[in-house]
Amino acid sequence: MAAQSVATSAETVENASGTSVDLGPATGLSCRECGTRFELGPIFACAECFGPLEVAYELPLGDPEALRAAIEAGPNNIWRYAPLLPVPADVASKPSLNPGFTKLVDAANLAKEFGVTGKLYVKDDSGNPTHSFKDRVVAIAVEAARAFGFTTLSCSSTGNLAGAVGAAAARAGFRSCVFIPHDLEQGKVVMAGVYGGDLVGIEGNYDDVNRFCSELIGDPLGEGWGFVNVNLRPYYGEGSKTLAYEICEQLGWQLPDQIVIPIASGSQLTKIDKGLQELIKLGLVEDKPYKIFGAQAEGCSPVSTAFKAGHEVVRPQKPNTIAKSLAIGNPADGPYVLDIARRTGGFVEDVNDEQVVEAIKILAQTEGIFAETAGGVTVGVTKKLIEDGHLDPTLTTVILNTGDGLKTLEAVAEGGGQTATIRPSLDAFRAANLA
């Protein structure tokens, strides 16, 4: 669908098959840089300045109490927020994995470990259907793919997204073909392949994979393909807003004082901020200051490096870290992350691989949550932010765990496992000094 520099309502837009597009309150796409408006369609870059596009809405302003009641009466998944998302009103009746409304864990043990005297929570998104937050963004992208008449779902992925696309495609009746770096963690490779779609390893890192996918979109081979994080990226990104919605609802419709978010492309962090701003605009939460902190692995820390140097531009890096799900050396939303961290009074920090592993174990041993390496990055950065005085331990803080540690077992395999191996006798147990 060709881009047009005019906003139109969803009802007037047609997909490739000539049927009207219904994406609920979404009214068009808007360039984040120059503000140029476009029709709803599978486009992701502004034709005027090449800036990124995001969804523009006609939000249900007016009666926040009625909207809050309608949300609370909705299903226990992201579709309770359908009036705030680019999805049709009847989305909950369509075949979907129905992700979301994951636990907000009161992490009192971790708080004690870190010397936090305020409330500390872990938003544990490992409880999603494929055990990562990617189920949220893919669910929204699937609705856009349906609306635009695509038949194949695809993506470039560092692992979690590949599994989420494969599972969502299987459930929704799409073909899937996803692309990953050839050297991903085996757990993620197996999980992504089990859903029956095509899984293609690309020789290179994530940035190489992403470039290949961008080329495929412009080739006849990619006709009818919806790349959830490329040509469907404006819709896909909106799924991360549901993390902001849920956190505030689970806090009793209050904004957290501080939130720590892992950075890969940076889209999750920017969309969480967008979600918080929408809740304020809608009157669903009281407007008050909040701080957003970004977390990266030292071996892939282009945003952290730029933030601490006071730069406006994020210089690409070649990733070298065990946190492969965050290993994006040229993050598309990096500059916007810098803006948000500075605007809110937050910070962007990084930790090395040893600190990542230590943090995974601390979270597991204090709260019983087994995080993947991205979660280790976030917890490790939280610890470092407290120690360096950037994060106030007296305030209400939310940490994001975006995936399940079973996907990245290699990171903690060394030195793990059995405490002892004994004969099946009480004498042997006594000799092991475990009682």
Tab-separated table of N, CA and C in Angstrom, residues 256-399:
chain	number	residue	atom	x	y	z
A	256	PRO	N	4.080	4.410	38.776
A	256	PRO	CA	5.244	4.116	39.611
A	256	PRO	C	6.145	5.349	39.659
A	257	ASP	N	6.952	5.457	40.705
A	257	ASP	CA	7.908	6.565	40.770
A	257	ASP	C	9.080	6.338	39.828
A	258	GLN	N	9.487	5.062	39.722
A	258	GLN	CA	10.660	4.715	38.921
A	258	GLN	C	10.413	3.379	38.231
A	259	ILE	N	10.922	3.249	37.021
A	259	ILE	CA	10.770	1.990	36.299
A	259	ILE	C	12.066	1.714	35.536
A	260	VAL	N	12.547	0.469	35.610
A	260	VAL	CA	13.811	0.072	34.976
A	260	VAL	C	13.483	-0.896	33.846
A	261	ILE	N	13.928	-0.561	32.624
A	261	ILE	CA	13.499	-1.259	31.415
A	261	ILE	C	14.721	-1.675	30.599
A	262	PRO	N	14.788	-2.919	30.141
A	262	PRO	CA	15.913	-3.323	29.286
A	262	PRO	C	15.829	-2.675	27.911
A	263	ILE	N	16.980	-2.461	27.297
A	263	ILE	CA	17.032	-1.812	25.983
A	263	ILE	C	17.636	-2.760	24.965
A	264	ALA	N	16.870	-3.080	23.942
A	264	ALA	CA	17.384	-3.763	22.756
A	264	ALA	C	17.315	-2.755	21.608
A	265	SER	N	16.166	-2.678	20.929
A	265	SER	CA	15.971	-1.615	19.938
A	265	SER	C	15.615	-0.300	20.608
A	266	GLY	N	15.110	-0.379	21.848
A	266	GLY	CA	14.649	0.801	22.566
A	266	GLY	C	13.165	1.043	22.441
A	267	SER	N	12.490	0.282	21.576
A	267	SER	CA	11.058	0.490	21.340
A	267	SER	C	10.228	0.252	22.593
A	268	GLN	N	10.559	-0.789	23.361
A	268	GLN	CA	9.773	-1.075	24.549
A	268	GLN	C	9.775	0.112	25.508
A	269	LEU	N	10.941	0.687	25.732
A	269	LEU	CA	11.038	1.811	26.659
A	269	LEU	C	10.246	3.014	26.155
A	270	THR	N	10.366	3.333	24.883
A	270	THR	CA	9.658	4.504	24.365
A	270	THR	C	8.150	4.310	24.403
A	271	LYS	N	7.689	3.078	24.163
A	271	LYS	CA	6.253	2.839	24.154
A	271	LYS	C	5.683	2.757	25.571
A	272	ILE	N	6.468	2.313	26.528
A	272	ILE	CA	6.002	2.354	27.909
A	272	ILE	C	5.800	3.803	28.332
A	273	ASP	N	6.736	4.657	27.961
A	273	ASP	CA	6.564	6.080	28.256
A	273	ASP	C	5.317	6.628	27.565
A	274	LYS	N	5.091	6.234	26.311
A	274	LYS	CA	3.895	6.682	25.592
A	274	LYS	C	2.629	6.213	26.301
A	275	GLY	N	2.641	4.958	26.777
A	275	GLY	CA	1.486	4.431	27.498
A	275	GLY	C	1.217	5.196	28.780
A	276	LEU	N	2.268	5.536	29.526
A	276	LEU	CA	2.087	6.311	30.760
A	276	LEU	C	1.509	7.683	30.457
A	277	GLN	N	1.995	8.312	29.388
A	277	GLN	CA	1.482	9.629	29.011
A	277	GLN	C	0.015	9.558	28.585
A	278	GLU	N	-0.365	8.479	27.907
A	278	GLU	CA	-1.772	8.323	27.513
A	278	GLU	C	-2.671	8.162	28.733
A	279	LEU	N	-2.229	7.383	29.715
A	279	LEU	CA	-3.031	7.207	30.926
A	279	LEU	C	-3.239	8.536	31.643
A	280	ILE	N	-2.207	9.368	31.655
A	280	ILE	CA	-2.339	10.696	32.257
A	280	ILE	C	-3.338	11.531	31.468
A	281	LYS	N	-3.206	11.533	30.140
A	281	LYS	CA	-4.093	12.316	29.285
A	281	LYS	C	-5.549	11.885	29.427
A	282	LEU	N	-5.762	10.586	29.599
A	282	LEU	CA	-7.117	10.048	29.731
A	282	LEU	C	-7.698	10.247	31.124
A	283	GLY	N	-6.885	10.690	32.064
A	283	GLY	CA	-7.361	10.881	33.433
A	283	GLY	C	-7.474	9.596	34.223
A	284	LEU	N	-6.844	8.516	33.726
A	284	LEU	CA	-6.921	7.231	34.421
A	284	LEU	C	-5.943	7.149	35.590
A	285	VAL	N	-4.906	7.981	35.574
A	285	VAL	CA	-3.961	8.066	36.683
A	285	VAL	C	-3.707	9.539	36.978
A	286	GLU	N	-3.308	9.815	38.203
A	286	GLU	CA	-2.963	11.187	38.573
A	286	GLU	C	-1.613	11.542	37.973
A	287	ASP	N	-1.529	12.730	37.395
A	287	ASP	CA	-0.279	13.189	36.795
A	287	ASP	C	0.735	13.515	37.890
A	288	LYS	N	1.886	12.878	37.814
A	288	LYS	CA	2.975	13.163	38.751
A	288	LYS	C	4.290	12.790	38.072
A	289	PRO	N	5.411	13.286	38.577
A	289	PRO	CA	6.695	12.945	37.955
A	289	PRO	C	7.008	11.448	38.102
A	290	TYR	N	7.648	10.890	37.103
A	290	TYR	CA	8.178	9.529	37.174
A	290	TYR	C	9.504	9.523	36.432
A	291	LYS	N	10.362	8.574	36.792
A	291	LYS	CA	11.669	8.448	36.158
A	291	LYS	C	11.764	7.119	35.431
A	292	ILE	N	12.321	7.149	34.223
A	292	ILE	CA	12.531	5.940	33.441
A	292	ILE	C	14.024	5.707	33.281
A	293	PHE	N	14.439	4.479	33.616
A	293	PHE	CA	15.832	4.076	33.542
A	293	PHE	C	15.977	2.984	32.479
A	294	GLY	N	17.037	3.053	31.694
A	294	GLY	CA	17.312	2.046	30.687
A	294	GLY	C	18.453	1.142	31.119
A	295	ALA	N	18.395	-0.125	30.726
A	295	ALA	CA	19.393	-1.120	31.128
A	295	ALA	C	19.962	-1.815	29.891
A	296	GLN	N	21.293	-1.849	29.803
A	296	GLN	CA	21.965	-2.538	28.711
A	296	GLN	C	23.079	-3.430	29.246
A	297	ALA	N	23.494	-4.373	28.406
A	297	ALA	CA	24.671	-5.177	28.705
A	297	ALA	C	25.904	-4.421	28.218
A	298	GLU	N	26.965	-4.498	28.992
A	298	GLU	CA	28.190	-3.773	28.652
A	298	GLU	C	28.693	-4.136	27.258
A	299	GLY	N	28.520	-5.401	26.870
A	299	GLY	CA	28.991	-5.847	25.568
A	299	GLY	C	28.139	-5.402	24.401
A	300	CYS	N	27.055	-4.687	24.674
A	300	CYS	CA	26.231	-4.070	23.630
A	300	CYS	C	25.507	-2.898	24.284
A	301	SER	N	26.214	-1.799	24.433
A	301	SER	CA	25.699	-0.678	25.226
A	301	SER	C	25.785	0.651	24.484
A	302	PRO	N	25.323	0.721	23.242
A	302	PRO	CA	25.434	1.985	22.504
A	302	PRO	C	24.633	3.126	23.122
A	303	VAL	N	23.469	2.802	23.706
A	303	VAL	CA	22.639	3.859	24.290
A	303	VAL	C	23.228	4.335	25.614
A	304	SER	N	23.650	3.380	26.436
A	304	SER	CA	24.280	3.732	27.703
A	304	SER	C	25.533	4.577	27.473
A	305	THR	N	26.330	4.188	26.508
A	305	THR	CA	27.548	4.928	26.198
A	305	THR	C	27.229	6.361	25.784
A	306	ALA	N	26.224	6.517	24.928
A	306	ALA	CA	25.834	7.849	24.466
A	306	ALA	C	25.270	8.685	25.610
A	307	PHE	N	24.464	8.064	26.460
A	307	PHE	CA	23.854	8.802	27.576
A	307	PHE	C	24.924	9.351	28.509
A	308	LYS	N	25.845	8.487	28.899
A	308	LYS	CA	26.858	8.908	29.877
A	308	LYS	C	27.854	9.898	29.288
A	309	ALA	N	27.994	9.900	27.969
A	309	ALA	CA	28.886	10.862	27.308
A	309	ALA	C	28.186	12.176	26.999
A	310	GLY	N	26.870	12.241	27.237
A	310	GLY	CA	26.116	13.445	26.945
A	310	GLY	C	25.818	13.658	25.478
A	311	HIS	N	25.883	12.571	24.689
A	311	HIS	CA	25.667	12.676	23.250
A	311	HIS	C	24.178	12.603	22.892
A	312	GLU	N	23.841	13.167	21.744
A	312	GLU	CA	22.487	13.072	21.202
A	312	GLU	C	22.376	11.933	20.187
A	313	VAL	N	23.508	11.532	19.636
A	313	VAL	CA	23.560	10.488	18.608
A	313	VAL	C	24.073	9.196	19.236
A	314	VAL	N	23.455	8.078	18.852
A	314	VAL	CA	23.867	6.767	19.343
A	314	VAL	C	24.737	6.108	18.279
A	315	ARG	N	25.991	5.881	18.615
A	315	ARG	CA	26.905	5.265	17.657
A	315	ARG	C	26.792	3.741	17.729
A	316	PRO	N	26.648	3.065	16.589
A	316	PRO	CA	26.499	1.600	16.583
A	316	PRO	C	27.703	0.895	17.200
A	317	GLN	N	27.450	-0.270	17.769
A	317	GLN	CA	28.497	-1.130	18.323
A	317	GLN	C	28.318	-2.544	17.795
A	318	LYS	N	29.397	-3.305	17.790
A	318	LYS	CA	29.324	-4.716	17.454
A	318	LYS	C	29.057	-5.502	18.731
A	319	PRO	N	27.919	-6.206	18.827
A	319	PRO	CA	27.548	-6.874	20.075
A	319	PRO	C	28.497	-8.002	20.460
A	320	ASN	N	28.767	-8.090	21.763
A	320	ASN	CA	29.560	-9.188	22.315
A	320	ASN	C	29.129	-9.394	23.762
A	321	THR	N	28.024	-10.095	23.958
A	321	THR	CA	27.459	-10.274	25.291
A	321	THR	C	26.639	-11.557	25.352
A	322	ILE	N	26.508	-12.105	26.553
A	322	ILE	CA	25.643	-13.272	26.720
A	322	ILE	C	24.167	-12.895	26.649
A	323	ALA	N	23.865	-11.615	26.783
A	323	ALA	CA	22.468	-11.160	26.721
A	323	ALA	C	22.076	-10.965	25.261
A	324	LYS	N	21.915	-12.069	24.557
A	324	LYS	CA	21.705	-12.017	23.111
A	324	LYS	C	20.381	-11.368	22.732
A	325	SER	N	19.375	-11.453	23.597
A	325	SER	CA	18.092	-10.837	23.269
A	325	SER	C	18.178	-9.315	23.271
A	326	LEU	N	19.248	-8.758	23.855
A	326	LEU	CA	19.455	-7.307	23.847
A	326	LEU	C	20.575	-6.899	22.901
A	327	ALA	N	21.096	-7.849	22.130
A	327	ALA	CA	22.293	-7.610	21.315
A	327	ALA	C	21.951	-6.952	19.984
A	328	ILE	N	21.469	-5.725	20.056
A	328	ILE	CA	21.198	-4.921	18.865
A	328	ILE	C	22.161	-3.739	18.900
A	329	GLY	N	23.137	-3.785	18.026
A	329	GLY	CA	24.206	-2.797	18.065
A	329	GLY	C	23.829	-1.441	17.513
A	330	ASN	N	22.746	-1.401	16.716
A	330	ASN	CA	22.295	-0.142	16.124
A	330	ASN	C	20.805	0.032	16.430
A	331	PRO	N	20.464	0.389	17.670
A	331	PRO	CA	19.064	0.418	18.104
A	331	PRO	C	18.277	1.551	17.459
A	332	ALA	N	17.184	1.202	16.798
A	332	ALA	CA	16.413	2.186	16.040
A	332	ALA	C	15.868	3.311	16.913
A	333	ASP	N	15.451	2.986	18.122
A	333	ASP	CA	14.860	3.991	19.003
A	333	ASP	C	15.849	4.565	20.010
A	334	GLY	N	17.140	4.322	19.799
A	334	GLY	CA	18.148	4.789	20.736
A	334	GLY	C	18.072	6.271	21.064
A	335	PRO	N	17.982	7.160	20.054
A	335	PRO	CA	17.924	8.595	20.362
A	335	PRO	C	16.700	8.982	21.184
A	336	TYR	N	15.581	8.289	20.961
A	336	TYR	CA	14.370	8.604	21.719
A	336	TYR	C	14.478	8.126	23.162
A	337	VAL	N	15.210	7.030	23.364
A	337	VAL	CA	15.484	6.566	24.726
A	337	VAL	C	16.285	7.629	25.483
A	338	LEU	N	17.291	8.193	24.831
A	338	LEU	CA	18.076	9.254	25.454
A	338	LEU	C	17.189	10.416	25.872
A	339	ASP	N	16.287	10.809	24.978
A	339	ASP	CA	15.392	11.932	25.270
A	339	ASP	C	14.514	11.643	26.485
A	340	ILE	N	13.958	10.433	26.544
A	340	ILE	CA	13.036	10.085	27.634
A	340	ILE	C	13.773	9.991	28.961
A	341	ALA	N	14.934	9.339	28.962
A	341	ALA	CA	15.698	9.226	30.203
A	341	ALA	C	16.062	10.611	30.727
A	342	ARG	N	16.470	11.504	29.846
A	342	ARG	CA	16.842	12.853	30.280
A	342	ARG	C	15.619	13.664	30.688
A	343	ARG	N	14.529	13.552	29.943
A	343	ARG	CA	13.324	14.317	30.279
A	343	ARG	C	12.753	13.931	31.626
A	344	THR	N	12.793	12.636	31.939
A	344	THR	CA	12.191	12.165	33.180
A	344	THR	C	13.147	12.201	34.365
A	345	GLY	N	14.413	12.528	34.121
A	345	GLY	CA	15.394	12.524	35.198
A	345	GLY	C	15.943	11.149	35.505
A	346	GLY	N	15.823	10.228	34.546
A	346	GLY	CA	16.320	8.875	34.727
A	346	GLY	C	17.783	8.752	34.331
A	347	PHE	N	18.171	7.538	33.940
A	347	PHE	CA	19.573	7.248	33.626
A	347	PHE	C	19.594	6.023	32.729
A	348	VAL	N	20.681	5.836	31.993
A	348	VAL	CA	20.888	4.620	31.207
A	348	VAL	C	22.231	4.028	31.633
A	349	GLU	N	22.190	2.786	32.097
A	349	GLU	CA	23.375	2.142	32.660
A	349	GLU	C	23.570	0.772	32.036
A	350	ASP	N	24.760	0.208	32.248
A	350	ASP	CA	25.050	-1.124	31.722
A	350	ASP	C	25.811	-1.936	32.756
A	351	VAL	N	25.777	-3.262	32.598
A	351	VAL	CA	26.501	-4.190	33.469
A	351	VAL	C	27.187	-5.238	32.605
A	352	ASN	N	28.282	-5.809	33.140
A	352	ASN	CA	29.021	-6.813	32.370
A	352	ASN	C	28.384	-8.192	32.525
A	353	ASP	N	28.890	-9.149	31.775
A	353	ASP	CA	28.289	-10.483	31.759
A	353	ASP	C	28.309	-11.139	33.133
A	354	GLU	N	29.382	-10.952	33.879
A	354	GLU	CA	29.462	-11.537	35.228
A	354	GLU	C	28.380	-10.965	36.131
A	355	GLN	N	28.122	-9.683	36.014
A	355	GLN	CA	27.070	-9.048	36.808
A	355	GLN	C	25.681	-9.525	36.371
A	356	VAL	N	25.547	-9.807	35.093
A	356	VAL	CA	24.269	-10.340	34.585
A	356	VAL	C	23.970	-11.698	35.228
A	357	VAL	N	24.947	-12.574	35.221
A	357	VAL	CA	24.772	-13.906	35.813
A	357	VAL	C	24.491	-13.792	37.307
A	358	GLU	N	25.239	-12.941	37.987
A	358	GLU	CA	25.011	-12.736	39.424
A	358	GLU	C	23.583	-12.265	39.688
A	359	ALA	N	23.092	-11.344	38.868
A	359	ALA	CA	21.751	-10.794	39.063
A	359	ALA	C	20.668	-11.836	38.797
A	360	ILE	N	20.881	-12.691	37.794
A	360	ILE	CA	19.925	-13.779	37.540
A	360	ILE	C	19.780	-14.637	38.796
A	361	LYS	N	20.907	-14.964	39.405
A	361	LYS	CA	20.890	-15.815	40.603
A	361	LYS	C	20.273	-15.094	41.788
A	362	ILE	N	20.554	-13.818	41.945
A	362	ILE	CA	19.970	-13.054	43.056
A	362	ILE	C	18.452	-13.030	42.948
A	363	LEU	N	17.929	-12.758	41.755
A	363	LEU	CA	16.472	-12.718	41.574
A	363	LEU	C	15.858	-14.083	41.834
A	364	ALA	N	16.505	-15.140	41.347
A	364	ALA	CA	15.989	-16.503	41.560
A	364	ALA	C	15.989	-16.858	43.039
A	365	GLN	N	17.051	-16.474	43.746
A	365	GLN	CA	17.218	-16.884	45.133
A	365	GLN	C	16.459	-16.012	46.131
A	366	THR	N	15.998	-14.836	45.676
A	366	THR	CA	15.215	-13.981	46.563
A	366	THR	C	13.716	-14.055	46.275
A	367	GLU	N	13.351	-14.165	44.993
A	367	GLU	CA	11.931	-14.087	44.629
A	367	GLU	C	11.413	-15.311	43.891
A	368	GLY	N	12.294	-16.291	43.626
A	368	GLY	CA	11.841	-17.484	42.920
A	368	GLY	C	11.497	-17.224	41.469
A	369	ILE	N	12.062	-16.174	40.899
A	369	ILE	CA	11.838	-15.836	39.492
A	369	ILE	C	13.122	-16.131	38.724
A	370	PHE	N	13.040	-17.026	37.750
A	370	PHE	CA	14.197	-17.390	36.937
A	370	PHE	C	14.142	-16.566	35.662
A	371	ALA	N	14.949	-15.522	35.606
A	371	ALA	CA	14.944	-14.606	34.471
A	371	ALA	C	15.940	-15.039	33.415
A	372	GLU	N	15.645	-14.708	32.164
A	372	GLU	CA	16.645	-14.881	31.127
A	372	GLU	C	17.687	-13.776	31.269
A	373	THR	N	18.663	-13.755	30.381
A	373	THR	CA	19.767	-12.815	30.524
A	373	THR	C	19.318	-11.350	30.474
A	374	ALA	N	18.274	-11.049	29.711
A	374	ALA	CA	17.781	-9.666	29.681
A	374	ALA	C	17.285	-9.242	31.056
A	375	GLY	N	16.619	-10.160	31.764
A	375	GLY	CA	16.187	-9.865	33.123
A	375	GLY	C	17.367	-9.685	34.053
A	376	GLY	N	18.422	-10.467	33.830
A	376	GLY	CA	19.638	-10.289	34.609
A	376	GLY	C	20.244	-8.921	34.387
A	377	VAL	N	20.179	-8.428	33.168
A	377	VAL	CA	20.666	-7.086	32.866
A	377	VAL	C	19.873	-6.048	33.658
A	378	THR	N	18.550	-6.179	33.646
A	378	THR	CA	17.707	-5.188	34.313
A	378	THR	C	17.912	-5.200	35.827
A	379	VAL	N	17.956	-6.392	36.414
A	379	VAL	CA	18.175	-6.492	37.856
A	379	VAL	C	19.578	-6.008	38.228
A	380	GLY	N	20.565	-6.401	37.434
A	380	GLY	CA	21.933	-5.968	37.692
A	380	GLY	C	22.090	-4.455	37.585
A	381	VAL	N	21.459	-3.860	36.583
A	381	VAL	CA	21.509	-2.407	36.436
A	381	VAL	C	20.795	-1.729	37.599
A	382	THR	N	19.674	-2.288	38.043
A	382	THR	CA	18.968	-1.721	39.200
A	382	THR	C	19.892	-1.668	40.415
A	383	LYS	N	20.588	-2.756	40.674
A	383	LYS	CA	21.538	-2.807	41.791
A	383	LYS	C	22.613	-1.718	41.641
A	384	LYS	N	23.137	-1.589	40.441
A	384	LYS	CA	24.183	-0.606	40.183
A	384	LYS	C	23.654	0.824	40.321
A	385	LEU	N	22.427	1.068	39.845
A	385	LEU	CA	21.831	2.397	39.948
A	385	LEU	C	21.632	2.807	41.408
A	386	ILE	N	21.232	1.843	42.244
A	386	ILE	CA	21.061	2.127	43.672
A	386	ILE	C	22.414	2.442	44.310
A	387	GLU	N	23.397	1.613	44.016
A	387	GLU	CA	24.732	1.797	44.606
A	387	GLU	C	25.358	3.130	44.198
A	388	ASP	N	25.081	3.580	42.967
A	388	ASP	CA	25.680	4.819	42.466
A	388	ASP	C	24.834	6.050	42.770
A	389	GLY	N	23.674	5.852	43.404
A	389	GLY	CA	22.846	6.973	43.810
A	389	GLY	C	21.946	7.545	42.737
A	390	HIS	N	21.794	6.847	41.623
A	390	HIS	CA	20.917	7.342	40.558
A	390	HIS	C	19.453	6.983	40.794
A	391	LEU	N	19.208	5.876	41.468
A	391	LEU	CA	17.852	5.408	41.718
A	391	LEU	C	17.560	5.526	43.206
A	392	ASP	N	16.444	6.157	43.553
A	392	ASP	CA	16.085	6.432	44.946
A	392	ASP	C	15.467	5.186	45.581
A	393	PRO	N	16.128	4.581	46.569
A	393	PRO	CA	15.614	3.345	47.167
A	393	PRO	C	14.405	3.545	48.079
A	394	THR	N	13.976	4.775	48.277
A	394	THR	CA	12.820	5.032	49.145
A	394	THR	C	11.515	5.129	48.361
A	395	LEU	N	11.605	5.115	47.038
A	395	LEU	CA	10.416	5.307	46.198
A	395	LEU	C	9.878	3.976	45.673
A	396	THR	N	8.714	4.022	45.028
A	396	THR	CA	8.115	2.836	44.412
A	396	THR	C	8.759	2.591	43.051
A	397	THR	N	9.376	1.426	42.930
A	397	THR	CA	10.154	1.099	41.729
A	397	THR	C	9.651	-0.202	41.111
A	398	VAL	N	9.566	-0.228	39.797
A	398	VAL	CA	9.178	-1.435	39.063
A	398	VAL	C	10.329	-1.835	38.142
A	399	ILE	N	10.724	-3.110	38.218
A	399	ILE	CA	11.744	-3.690	37.349
A	399	ILE	C	11.056	-4.631	36.366
